[in-house]
Amino acid sequence: MESKKFILQEKDIPTAWYNVLAEMPEKPNPLLNPATKEPLKAEDLFPVFTEEAARQELNDTDKWIEIPEEVRDMYRIWRPTPLVRARGLEKALGTKAHIYFKNESVSPVGSHKLNSAIPQAYYAKKQGITNITTETGAGQWGAALSLAARHFGLELAVYMVKVSYHQKPYRRSIMETYGAEVVASPSMSTKAGRKIITEHPNYQGSLGTAISEAVELATTTPNCKYTLGSVLNHVALHQTVIGLEAEKQMEMAGEYPDIVIGCFGGGSNFSGITFPFLRHNFSGERNTRFVAAEPQSCPKLTKGVFQYDFGDEAGYTPLIPMYTLGHDFAPANIHAGGLRYHGAGAVVSKLRSQGFIDAVDIPQTETFAAAHLFARSEGIIPAPESSHAIAAAIREARRANEEGTAPVILFNLSGHGLIDMAAYDQYHSGDLADYEVPDAEIKANTDKLDKIL
Ligand SMILES: *Cc1c(COP(=O)(O)O)cnc(C)c1O
């Protein structure tokens, strides 16, 4: 019988992350201080981030960065994750394509986010930090960081966007189960929060406000640092365990992917699955196609501009060279909350501008149809975010059918959807809509940006 899953042993958990920055043909443009427009140095990031995270953020020389033993030890709770041949899905599609997925949904919190939460908490602990803060929208990052903070004995305060705090009580319960303090944002506990509540008493919050609150707490509390779950280089670096494992597992399967696909929010899971394969494109050994799957309602890679922009809505972060829809772009309230982000990380953006990466944007209803086909053929109910990668894989398989080809397709299943069933309910009752962003809206938003690039 042919294998369904390709399983590595604990000893095969990678010992180093792959730092794509060291090998990119052209380095990404630097992060800039928004006031002076000068490139940032690692020291400039120390007040906000842990020193190790700040150094990794700007490290463009070391190709491999060692994974600390304490981090690998905790990875052992669920890593290595399985690589699965989606034979059920192939059959349902009647395709000759070989479809594989890397199953990151088996982590205790149900997504890939724990891969970076653990090292970030570990570096804080090692530096003698006692408290960390972050913000969370739908709650996946907050849940992952809560578990990591607990493991390393850190106190964690999570600012959760108020509307999600009330609409997604179970992710809040998960964070509280691990011992985190979850605060609905805007809150009265920070200056930024008090200001907004005073001006708009019924404001239901946004990620921008939650970031401002978390950064304010980190910079005004002794021994406290801020952490971020996507977008930044060090987060993408940590996620490369996904692709490094997948590379070995594809070898076990006796194949090499022609197409690698990841859904795209800020870019961390996409970077994680693709960068280790991309290095063989740099060297000319391979010619794999990399496809980022983003929502039609938040199409930064397919319709945004490549320009310096802020990472947050409020404009507190450094200026990041990114594909962006403008930092005050307000995406429609789709269910894939983790993909509702206006920009893309600096590395992915540079790679896209140089033609190393393709992107597709997918309507919400198509992603839910794909999720159903996947659930019914493979058994796993995917996260609405991950369903974008599934939908993109299905498009590739269908195209292969039409063209009479049989490519090897690999996608990342970034998480399961068992805490997102309200979204599935809405799809079942026919209440889900698609949102295409008018070009004029994107132009109006991006015309406001300083044209630095
Ligand atoms: C957060 C999240 C994403 C999007 O974030 P990236 O940084 O782009 O990976 C995708 N899938 C799941 C399950 C998530 O929790």
GROMACS .gro file of C-alpha atoms and ligand atoms in nm, residues 111-113 140 229-230 263-270 338-339 383 385-386 414-415, ligand 1:
model
   36
  111SER     CA    1  -0.198   2.663   1.418
  112HIS     CA    2   0.161   2.731   1.309
  113LYS     CA    3   0.187   3.038   1.534
  140GLN     CA    4  -0.459   3.261   1.730
  229GLY     CA    5   0.325   3.708   1.553
  230SER     CA    6   0.377   3.784   1.182
  263CYS     CA    7  -0.212   3.144   0.258
  264PHE     CA    8  -0.098   3.499   0.323
  265GLY     CA    9  -0.179   3.731   0.614
  266GLY     CA   10   0.147   3.901   0.713
  267GLY     CA   11   0.345   3.623   0.549
  268SER     CA   12   0.479   3.404   0.831
  269ASN     CA   13   0.336   3.064   0.737
  270PHE     CA   14   0.391   3.131   0.366
  338GLY     CA   15  -0.569   3.625   1.028
  339LEU     CA   16  -0.550   3.741   0.665
  383ALA     CA   17  -0.912   2.723   0.937
  385GLU     CA   18  -0.723   3.127   0.659
  386SER     CA   19  -0.577   2.793   0.548
  414SER     CA   20  -0.164   2.649   0.868
  415GLY     CA   21  -0.442   2.559   1.111
  454LIG     C1   22  -0.251   3.394   1.179
  454LIG     C2   23  -0.283   3.288   1.083
  454LIG     C3   24  -0.256   3.300   0.945
  454LIG     C4   25  -0.201   3.425   0.882
  454LIG     O1   26  -0.079   3.469   0.928
  454LIG     P1   27   0.058   3.455   0.845
  454LIG     O2   28   0.155   3.531   0.926
  454LIG     O3   29   0.036   3.512   0.710
  454LIG     O4   30   0.089   3.311   0.842
  454LIG     C5   31  -0.286   3.194   0.863
  454LIG     N1   32  -0.341   3.081   0.910
  454LIG     C6   33  -0.368   3.065   1.041
  454LIG     C7   34  -0.431   2.937   1.087
  454LIG     C8   35  -0.339   3.167   1.133
  454LIG     O5   36  -0.366   3.151   1.262
   0.00000   0.00000   0.00000
